[in-house]
Amino acid sequence: MVKKLQVYKCEVCGNMVEILNDAGGSLVCCNKSMILMSENTLDAAIEKHVPVVIEKEGKVIVQVGEVEHPMLEKHFIQWIEVITKSGQVLRQYLNPGEKPVAIFKFKGDIDRVREYCNIHGLWSNK
């Protein structure tokens, strides 16, 4: 059973989907089952992946890791998202060469923050 906010990836073409509502069935792409991405929360790598959240002046600033993650053509953070306790999802896409930081303006309580590294996968702060 697929569940809301799960992220799946096709191992053939790289397509990714985020589930919008709980439902049955399975996800298939390129004639193969898509892989459920688990949210990693412990970082043993040299590059830090766990999102760090700073809240100030009505903004949520998310930086990837306590040590800045590389943002190279072959190794970078593709997106950062904030999931609120009310179910709102705020996402910012990043490109190689940019800082691994996203700034969101909203009011509300944060459930968790996630980011996706094109090499090391999905990471969460919870």
PDB file of C-alpha atoms in Angstrom:
ATOM      1  CA  MET A   1       0.000   0.000   0.000  1.00  0.00           C
ATOM      2  CA  VAL A   2       1.358   3.395  -0.954  1.00  0.00           C
ATOM      3  CA  LYS A   3       1.067   6.153   1.641  1.00  0.00           C
ATOM      4  CA  LYS A   4       0.850   9.911   1.405  1.00  0.00           C
ATOM      5  CA  LEU A   5       4.242  11.686   1.109  1.00  0.00           C
ATOM      6  CA  GLN A   6       6.231   8.540   0.323  1.00  0.00           C
ATOM      7  CA  VAL A   7       8.832   9.056  -2.414  1.00  0.00           C
ATOM      8  CA  TYR A   8       9.403   6.413  -5.103  1.00  0.00           C
ATOM      9  CA  LYS A   9      12.154   6.279  -7.730  1.00  0.00           C
ATOM     10  CA  CYS A  10      12.539   4.377 -10.988  1.00  0.00           C
ATOM     11  CA  GLU A  11      15.904   2.612 -11.060  1.00  0.00           C
ATOM     12  CA  VAL A  12      15.877   2.619 -14.882  1.00  0.00           C
ATOM     13  CA  CYS A  13      15.156   6.232 -15.902  1.00  0.00           C
ATOM     14  CA  GLY A  14      15.396   8.092 -12.583  1.00  0.00           C
ATOM     15  CA  ASN A  15      11.787   9.359 -12.499  1.00  0.00           C
ATOM     16  CA  MET A  16      10.617  10.181  -8.961  1.00  0.00           C
ATOM     17  CA  VAL A  17       7.094  10.537  -7.595  1.00  0.00           C
ATOM     18  CA  GLU A  18       5.735  11.718  -4.271  1.00  0.00           C
ATOM     19  CA  ILE A  19       2.430  10.191  -3.208  1.00  0.00           C
ATOM     20  CA  LEU A  20      -0.392  12.717  -2.777  1.00  0.00           C
ATOM     21  CA  ASN A  21      -2.913  10.437  -1.041  1.00  0.00           C
ATOM     22  CA  ASP A  22      -3.102   6.985   0.554  1.00  0.00           C
ATOM     23  CA  ALA A  23      -4.157   4.356  -1.980  1.00  0.00           C
ATOM     24  CA  GLY A  24      -3.735   0.798  -3.073  1.00  0.00           C
ATOM     25  CA  GLY A  25      -1.845  -0.523  -6.031  1.00  0.00           C
ATOM     26  CA  SER A  26       1.802  -0.322  -6.933  1.00  0.00           C
ATOM     27  CA  LEU A  27       3.920   2.097  -8.911  1.00  0.00           C
ATOM     28  CA  VAL A  28       5.541   0.946 -12.147  1.00  0.00           C
ATOM     29  CA  CYS A  29       7.871   2.821 -14.497  1.00  0.00           C
ATOM     30  CA  CYS A  30       9.890   1.442 -17.429  1.00  0.00           C
ATOM     31  CA  ASN A  31       8.066  -1.881 -16.890  1.00  0.00           C
ATOM     32  CA  LYS A  32       9.629  -2.289 -13.416  1.00  0.00           C
ATOM     33  CA  SER A  33       8.335  -1.628  -9.906  1.00  0.00           C
ATOM     34  CA  MET A  34       9.465   1.714  -8.537  1.00  0.00           C
ATOM     35  CA  ILE A  35      11.600   1.654  -5.387  1.00  0.00           C
ATOM     36  CA  LEU A  36      10.340   3.219  -2.139  1.00  0.00           C
ATOM     37  CA  MET A  37      12.970   5.678  -0.874  1.00  0.00           C
ATOM     38  CA  SER A  38      13.472   5.420   2.874  1.00  0.00           C
ATOM     39  CA  GLU A  39      14.202   8.575   4.864  1.00  0.00           C
ATOM     40  CA  ASN A  40      17.721   8.356   6.240  1.00  0.00           C
ATOM     41  CA  THR A  41      18.249  10.268   9.481  1.00  0.00           C
ATOM     42  CA  LEU A  42      21.754   9.344  10.644  1.00  0.00           C
ATOM     43  CA  ASP A  43      24.720  10.638   8.694  1.00  0.00           C
ATOM     44  CA  ALA A  44      27.948   8.662   8.851  1.00  0.00           C
ATOM     45  CA  ALA A  45      29.298  10.121   5.598  1.00  0.00           C
ATOM     46  CA  ILE A  46      31.946  12.825   5.349  1.00  0.00           C
ATOM     47  CA  GLU A  47      29.374  15.065   3.624  1.00  0.00           C
ATOM     48  CA  LYS A  48      26.499  15.852   5.933  1.00  0.00           C
ATOM     49  CA  HIS A  49      23.008  15.124   4.632  1.00  0.00           C
ATOM     50  CA  VAL A  50      20.628  15.632   7.555  1.00  0.00           C
ATOM     51  CA  PRO A  51      18.740  18.931   7.078  1.00  0.00           C
ATOM     52  CA  VAL A  52      19.400  21.642   9.667  1.00  0.00           C
ATOM     53  CA  VAL A  53      16.445  23.963  10.366  1.00  0.00           C
ATOM     54  CA  ILE A  54      16.695  27.570  11.558  1.00  0.00           C
ATOM     55  CA  GLU A  55      13.481  29.452  12.260  1.00  0.00           C
ATOM     56  CA  LYS A  56      13.605  33.244  12.466  1.00  0.00           C
ATOM     57  CA  GLU A  57      11.469  36.250  11.578  1.00  0.00           C
ATOM     58  CA  GLY A  58       8.681  34.243   9.933  1.00  0.00           C
ATOM     59  CA  LYS A  59      11.114  32.281   7.775  1.00  0.00           C
ATOM     60  CA  VAL A  60      12.342  28.724   7.857  1.00  0.00           C
ATOM     61  CA  ILE A  61      15.898  28.392   6.615  1.00  0.00           C
ATOM     62  CA  VAL A  62      17.018  24.864   5.770  1.00  0.00           C
ATOM     63  CA  GLN A  63      20.647  24.061   5.125  1.00  0.00           C
ATOM     64  CA  VAL A  64      21.806  20.589   4.228  1.00  0.00           C
ATOM     65  CA  GLY A  65      24.113  19.308   6.936  1.00  0.00           C
ATOM     66  CA  GLU A  66      26.181  20.991   9.587  1.00  0.00           C
ATOM     67  CA  VAL A  67      29.001  20.923   7.026  1.00  0.00           C
ATOM     68  CA  GLU A  68      27.914  22.324   3.649  1.00  0.00           C
ATOM     69  CA  HIS A  69      27.011  19.576   1.190  1.00  0.00           C
ATOM     70  CA  PRO A  70      28.848  19.659  -2.184  1.00  0.00           C
ATOM     71  CA  MET A  71      26.871  21.051  -5.086  1.00  0.00           C
ATOM     72  CA  LEU A  72      28.764  19.594  -8.041  1.00  0.00           C
ATOM     73  CA  GLU A  73      27.399  18.507 -11.445  1.00  0.00           C
ATOM     74  CA  LYS A  74      27.685  14.844 -10.446  1.00  0.00           C
ATOM     75  CA  HIS A  75      26.825  15.181  -6.728  1.00  0.00           C
ATOM     76  CA  PHE A  76      24.267  17.674  -5.465  1.00  0.00           C
ATOM     77  CA  ILE A  77      21.060  18.238  -3.511  1.00  0.00           C
ATOM     78  CA  GLN A  78      18.155  18.141  -5.965  1.00  0.00           C
ATOM     79  CA  TRP A  79      15.450  19.487  -3.646  1.00  0.00           C
ATOM     80  CA  ILE A  80      14.605  20.469  -0.092  1.00  0.00           C
ATOM     81  CA  GLU A  81      11.090  20.308   1.325  1.00  0.00           C
ATOM     82  CA  VAL A  82       9.304  21.294   4.518  1.00  0.00           C
ATOM     83  CA  ILE A  83       6.294  19.242   5.588  1.00  0.00           C
ATOM     84  CA  THR A  84       4.044  21.049   8.060  1.00  0.00           C
ATOM     85  CA  LYS A  85       1.917  19.429  10.754  1.00  0.00           C
ATOM     86  CA  SER A  86      -1.168  20.562   8.809  1.00  0.00           C
ATOM     87  CA  GLY A  87       0.030  18.533   5.793  1.00  0.00           C
ATOM     88  CA  GLN A  88       1.279  21.389   3.632  1.00  0.00           C
ATOM     89  CA  VAL A  89       4.366  20.566   1.542  1.00  0.00           C
ATOM     90  CA  LEU A  90       6.758  23.344   0.552  1.00  0.00           C
ATOM     91  CA  ARG A  91       9.553  22.383  -1.853  1.00  0.00           C
ATOM     92  CA  GLN A  92      12.488  24.204  -3.422  1.00  0.00           C
ATOM     93  CA  TYR A  93      14.539  22.713  -6.260  1.00  0.00           C
ATOM     94  CA  LEU A  94      18.292  23.299  -6.366  1.00  0.00           C
ATOM     95  CA  ASN A  95      20.945  23.158  -9.086  1.00  0.00           C
ATOM     96  CA  PRO A  96      24.646  22.351  -9.099  1.00  0.00           C
ATOM     97  CA  GLY A  97      26.702  25.391  -8.112  1.00  0.00           C
ATOM     98  CA  GLU A  98      24.022  26.802  -5.796  1.00  0.00           C
ATOM     99  CA  LYS A  99      24.250  26.760  -2.011  1.00  0.00           C
ATOM    100  CA  PRO A 100      22.476  23.754  -0.428  1.00  0.00           C
ATOM    101  CA  VAL A 101      20.053  26.098   1.354  1.00  0.00           C
ATOM    102  CA  ALA A 102      16.345  26.847   0.964  1.00  0.00           C
ATOM    103  CA  ILE A 103      14.303  29.646   2.546  1.00  0.00           C
ATOM    104  CA  PHE A 104      10.571  29.230   3.093  1.00  0.00           C
ATOM    105  CA  LYS A 105       8.112  31.885   4.305  1.00  0.00           C
ATOM    106  CA  PHE A 106       5.165  30.418   6.176  1.00  0.00           C
ATOM    107  CA  LYS A 107       3.457  30.270   9.538  1.00  0.00           C
ATOM    108  CA  GLY A 108       2.782  26.954  11.208  1.00  0.00           C
ATOM    109  CA  ASP A 109       4.404  24.011  12.892  1.00  0.00           C
ATOM    110  CA  ILE A 110       6.942  21.846  11.078  1.00  0.00           C
ATOM    111  CA  ASP A 111       6.471  18.080  11.085  1.00  0.00           C
ATOM    112  CA  ARG A 112       9.758  17.336   9.331  1.00  0.00           C
ATOM    113  CA  VAL A 113      12.190  18.531   6.691  1.00  0.00           C
ATOM    114  CA  ARG A 114      13.564  16.357   3.883  1.00  0.00           C
ATOM    115  CA  GLU A 115      16.127  16.659   1.137  1.00  0.00           C
ATOM    116  CA  TYR A 116      17.186  14.490  -1.770  1.00  0.00           C
ATOM    117  CA  CYS A 117      20.846  13.934  -2.706  1.00  0.00           C
ATOM    118  CA  ASN A 118      21.222  12.581  -6.236  1.00  0.00           C
ATOM    119  CA  ILE A 119      23.818  10.038  -5.020  1.00  0.00           C
ATOM    120  CA  HIS A 120      22.943   9.287  -1.373  1.00  0.00           C
ATOM    121  CA  GLY A 121      19.138   9.435  -1.556  1.00  0.00           C
ATOM    122  CA  LEU A 122      16.422  10.806   0.726  1.00  0.00           C
ATOM    123  CA  TRP A 123      17.264  12.380   4.109  1.00  0.00           C
ATOM    124  CA  SER A 124      15.056  13.704   6.905  1.00  0.00           C
ATOM    125  CA  ASN A 125      15.607  15.557  10.152  1.00  0.00           C
ATOM    126  CA  LYS A 126      13.219  13.138  11.966  1.00  0.00           C
TER     127      LYS A 126
END
